[in-house]
């Protein structure tokens, strides 16, 4: 690394995203992402905002156990904020 700068390690979502949350299925995540695309287009968000939102969503889902499908849409829209 140049000039001795240290960058923080990137946080990558866990591959056990759906194992931690048995109530949330991969198809539900797909439908949520499709809905978030519509929201992003409606509010004319930047693409980077959408991509970061999906990254935050996946990180949150991979770190939190026992989430229910009732909270999935709320978590999705909060990730875009």
mmCIF file of the C-alpha atoms, coordinates in Angstrom:
data_MODEL
# 
_entry.id   MODEL 
# 
loop_
_atom_site.group_PDB 
_atom_site.id 
_atom_site.type_symbol 
_atom_site.label_atom_id 
_atom_site.label_alt_id 
_atom_site.label_comp_id 
_atom_site.label_asym_id 
_atom_site.label_entity_id 
_atom_site.label_seq_id 
_atom_site.pdbx_PDB_ins_code 
_atom_site.Cartn_x 
_atom_site.Cartn_y 
_atom_site.Cartn_z 
_atom_site.occupancy 
_atom_site.B_iso_or_equiv 
_atom_site.pdbx_formal_charge 
_atom_site.auth_seq_id 
_atom_site.auth_comp_id 
_atom_site.auth_asym_id 
_atom_site.auth_atom_id 
_atom_site.pdbx_PDB_model_num 
ATOM 1  C CA . UNK A 1 1  ? 0.000   0.000   0.000   1.00 0.00 ? 1  UNK A CA 1 
ATOM 2  C CA . UNK A 1 2  ? 1.236   3.442   -0.843  1.00 0.00 ? 2  UNK A CA 1 
ATOM 3  C CA . UNK A 1 3  ? 2.197   5.869   1.887   1.00 0.00 ? 3  UNK A CA 1 
ATOM 4  C CA . UNK A 1 4  ? 1.391   3.331   4.595   1.00 0.00 ? 4  UNK A CA 1 
ATOM 5  C CA . UNK A 1 5  ? -2.337  4.006   4.291   1.00 0.00 ? 5  UNK A CA 1 
ATOM 6  C CA . UNK A 1 6  ? -4.572  1.384   5.775   1.00 0.00 ? 6  UNK A CA 1 
ATOM 7  C CA . UNK A 1 7  ? -7.974  0.791   4.316   1.00 0.00 ? 7  UNK A CA 1 
ATOM 8  C CA . UNK A 1 8  ? -10.704 -0.856  6.360   1.00 0.00 ? 8  UNK A CA 1 
ATOM 9  C CA . UNK A 1 9  ? -11.572 -4.391  5.345   1.00 0.00 ? 9  UNK A CA 1 
ATOM 10 C CA . UNK A 1 10 ? -14.643 -4.569  3.150   1.00 0.00 ? 10 UNK A CA 1 
ATOM 11 C CA . UNK A 1 11 ? -17.670 -6.230  4.635   1.00 0.00 ? 11 UNK A CA 1 
ATOM 12 C CA . UNK A 1 12 ? -18.967 -8.918  2.304   1.00 0.00 ? 12 UNK A CA 1 
ATOM 13 C CA . UNK A 1 13 ? -22.400 -10.466 2.892   1.00 0.00 ? 13 UNK A CA 1 
ATOM 14 C CA . UNK A 1 14 ? -22.328 -14.005 4.172   1.00 0.00 ? 14 UNK A CA 1 
ATOM 15 C CA . UNK A 1 15 ? -23.263 -16.862 1.869   1.00 0.00 ? 15 UNK A CA 1 
ATOM 16 C CA . UNK A 1 16 ? -25.438 -18.199 4.675   1.00 0.00 ? 16 UNK A CA 1 
ATOM 17 C CA . UNK A 1 17 ? -27.881 -15.344 4.167   1.00 0.00 ? 17 UNK A CA 1 
ATOM 18 C CA . UNK A 1 18 ? -30.907 -17.635 3.855   1.00 0.00 ? 18 UNK A CA 1 
ATOM 19 C CA . UNK A 1 19 ? -29.698 -20.199 6.376   1.00 0.00 ? 19 UNK A CA 1 
ATOM 20 C CA . UNK A 1 20 ? -29.762 -17.582 9.124   1.00 0.00 ? 20 UNK A CA 1 
ATOM 21 C CA . UNK A 1 21 ? -33.322 -16.546 8.246   1.00 0.00 ? 21 UNK A CA 1 
ATOM 22 C CA . UNK A 1 22 ? -35.394 -19.605 7.489   1.00 0.00 ? 22 UNK A CA 1 
ATOM 23 C CA . UNK A 1 23 ? -38.565 -17.505 7.099   1.00 0.00 ? 23 UNK A CA 1 
ATOM 24 C CA . UNK A 1 24 ? -37.051 -15.546 4.186   1.00 0.00 ? 24 UNK A CA 1 
ATOM 25 C CA . UNK A 1 25 ? -36.704 -17.380 0.873   1.00 0.00 ? 25 UNK A CA 1 
ATOM 26 C CA . UNK A 1 26 ? -34.516 -16.473 -2.133  1.00 0.00 ? 26 UNK A CA 1 
ATOM 27 C CA . UNK A 1 27 ? -37.633 -15.765 -4.208  1.00 0.00 ? 27 UNK A CA 1 
ATOM 28 C CA . UNK A 1 28 ? -38.754 -13.239 -1.601  1.00 0.00 ? 28 UNK A CA 1 
ATOM 29 C CA . UNK A 1 29 ? -35.440 -11.418 -1.884  1.00 0.00 ? 29 UNK A CA 1 
ATOM 30 C CA . UNK A 1 30 ? -35.830 -11.391 -5.660  1.00 0.00 ? 30 UNK A CA 1 
ATOM 31 C CA . UNK A 1 31 ? -39.326 -9.860  -5.423  1.00 0.00 ? 31 UNK A CA 1 
ATOM 32 C CA . UNK A 1 32 ? -38.062 -7.305  -2.918  1.00 0.00 ? 32 UNK A CA 1 
ATOM 33 C CA . UNK A 1 33 ? -35.216 -6.274  -5.226  1.00 0.00 ? 33 UNK A CA 1 
ATOM 34 C CA . UNK A 1 34 ? -37.637 -5.922  -8.153  1.00 0.00 ? 34 UNK A CA 1 
ATOM 35 C CA . UNK A 1 35 ? -39.818 -3.672  -5.992  1.00 0.00 ? 35 UNK A CA 1 
ATOM 36 C CA . UNK A 1 36 ? -36.772 -1.650  -4.904  1.00 0.00 ? 36 UNK A CA 1 
ATOM 37 C CA . UNK A 1 37 ? -35.897 -1.138  -8.579  1.00 0.00 ? 37 UNK A CA 1 
ATOM 38 C CA . UNK A 1 38 ? -39.365 0.346   -9.142  1.00 0.00 ? 38 UNK A CA 1 
ATOM 39 C CA . UNK A 1 39 ? -38.990 2.585   -6.082  1.00 0.00 ? 39 UNK A CA 1 
ATOM 40 C CA . UNK A 1 40 ? -35.552 3.725   -7.266  1.00 0.00 ? 40 UNK A CA 1 
ATOM 41 C CA . UNK A 1 41 ? -36.880 4.577   -10.714 1.00 0.00 ? 41 UNK A CA 1 
ATOM 42 C CA . UNK A 1 42 ? -39.926 6.377   -9.312  1.00 0.00 ? 42 UNK A CA 1 
ATOM 43 C CA . UNK A 1 43 ? -37.823 8.587   -7.050  1.00 0.00 ? 43 UNK A CA 1 
ATOM 44 C CA . UNK A 1 44 ? -35.034 8.919   -9.645  1.00 0.00 ? 44 UNK A CA 1 
ATOM 45 C CA . UNK A 1 45 ? -32.332 7.618   -7.341  1.00 0.00 ? 45 UNK A CA 1 
ATOM 46 C CA . UNK A 1 46 ? -28.809 7.192   -8.604  1.00 0.00 ? 46 UNK A CA 1 
ATOM 47 C CA . UNK A 1 47 ? -27.777 3.683   -9.599  1.00 0.00 ? 47 UNK A CA 1 
ATOM 48 C CA . UNK A 1 48 ? -25.059 3.728   -6.980  1.00 0.00 ? 48 UNK A CA 1 
ATOM 49 C CA . UNK A 1 49 ? -27.690 4.404   -4.308  1.00 0.00 ? 49 UNK A CA 1 
ATOM 50 C CA . UNK A 1 50 ? -29.596 1.325   -5.440  1.00 0.00 ? 50 UNK A CA 1 
ATOM 51 C CA . UNK A 1 51 ? -26.492 -0.877  -5.524  1.00 0.00 ? 51 UNK A CA 1 
ATOM 52 C CA . UNK A 1 52 ? -25.380 0.275   -2.083  1.00 0.00 ? 52 UNK A CA 1 
ATOM 53 C CA . UNK A 1 53 ? -28.896 -0.304  -0.773  1.00 0.00 ? 53 UNK A CA 1 
ATOM 54 C CA . UNK A 1 54 ? -28.850 -3.910  -1.986  1.00 0.00 ? 54 UNK A CA 1 
ATOM 55 C CA . UNK A 1 55 ? -25.423 -4.377  -0.426  1.00 0.00 ? 55 UNK A CA 1 
ATOM 56 C CA . UNK A 1 56 ? -26.708 -3.012  2.903   1.00 0.00 ? 56 UNK A CA 1 
ATOM 57 C CA . UNK A 1 57 ? -29.765 -5.253  2.651   1.00 0.00 ? 57 UNK A CA 1 
ATOM 58 C CA . UNK A 1 58 ? -27.668 -8.377  2.093   1.00 0.00 ? 58 UNK A CA 1 
ATOM 59 C CA . UNK A 1 59 ? -25.265 -7.468  4.889   1.00 0.00 ? 59 UNK A CA 1 
ATOM 60 C CA . UNK A 1 60 ? -28.139 -6.891  7.281   1.00 0.00 ? 60 UNK A CA 1 
ATOM 61 C CA . UNK A 1 61 ? -29.825 -10.161 6.338   1.00 0.00 ? 61 UNK A CA 1 
ATOM 62 C CA . UNK A 1 62 ? -26.596 -12.107 6.706   1.00 0.00 ? 62 UNK A CA 1 
ATOM 63 C CA . UNK A 1 63 ? -25.865 -10.651 10.154  1.00 0.00 ? 63 UNK A CA 1 
ATOM 64 C CA . UNK A 1 64 ? -29.315 -10.886 11.714  1.00 0.00 ? 64 UNK A CA 1 
ATOM 65 C CA . UNK A 1 65 ? -30.879 -14.176 12.663  1.00 0.00 ? 65 UNK A CA 1 
ATOM 66 C CA . UNK A 1 66 ? -34.556 -14.899 12.933  1.00 0.00 ? 66 UNK A CA 1 
ATOM 67 C CA . UNK A 1 67 ? -35.941 -12.062 10.822  1.00 0.00 ? 67 UNK A CA 1 
ATOM 68 C CA . UNK A 1 68 ? -39.503 -12.540 9.681   1.00 0.00 ? 68 UNK A CA 1 
ATOM 69 C CA . UNK A 1 69 ? -40.974 -11.861 6.279   1.00 0.00 ? 69 UNK A CA 1 
ATOM 70 C CA . UNK A 1 70 ? -43.201 -9.202  7.845   1.00 0.00 ? 70 UNK A CA 1 
ATOM 71 C CA . UNK A 1 71 ? -40.157 -6.929  8.209   1.00 0.00 ? 71 UNK A CA 1 
ATOM 72 C CA . UNK A 1 72 ? -38.556 -7.628  4.846   1.00 0.00 ? 72 UNK A CA 1 
ATOM 73 C CA . UNK A 1 73 ? -40.089 -4.706  2.931   1.00 0.00 ? 73 UNK A CA 1 
ATOM 74 C CA . UNK A 1 74 ? -39.321 -2.314  5.777   1.00 0.00 ? 74 UNK A CA 1 
ATOM 75 C CA . UNK A 1 75 ? -35.701 -3.454  5.873   1.00 0.00 ? 75 UNK A CA 1 
ATOM 76 C CA . UNK A 1 76 ? -35.481 -3.105  2.086   1.00 0.00 ? 76 UNK A CA 1 
ATOM 77 C CA . UNK A 1 77 ? -36.757 0.450   1.931   1.00 0.00 ? 77 UNK A CA 1 
ATOM 78 C CA . UNK A 1 78 ? -34.637 1.459   4.918   1.00 0.00 ? 78 UNK A CA 1 
ATOM 79 C CA . UNK A 1 79 ? -31.557 0.169   3.085   1.00 0.00 ? 79 UNK A CA 1 
ATOM 80 C CA . UNK A 1 80 ? -32.177 2.732   0.321   1.00 0.00 ? 80 UNK A CA 1 
ATOM 81 C CA . UNK A 1 81 ? -32.365 5.575   2.803   1.00 0.00 ? 81 UNK A CA 1 
# 
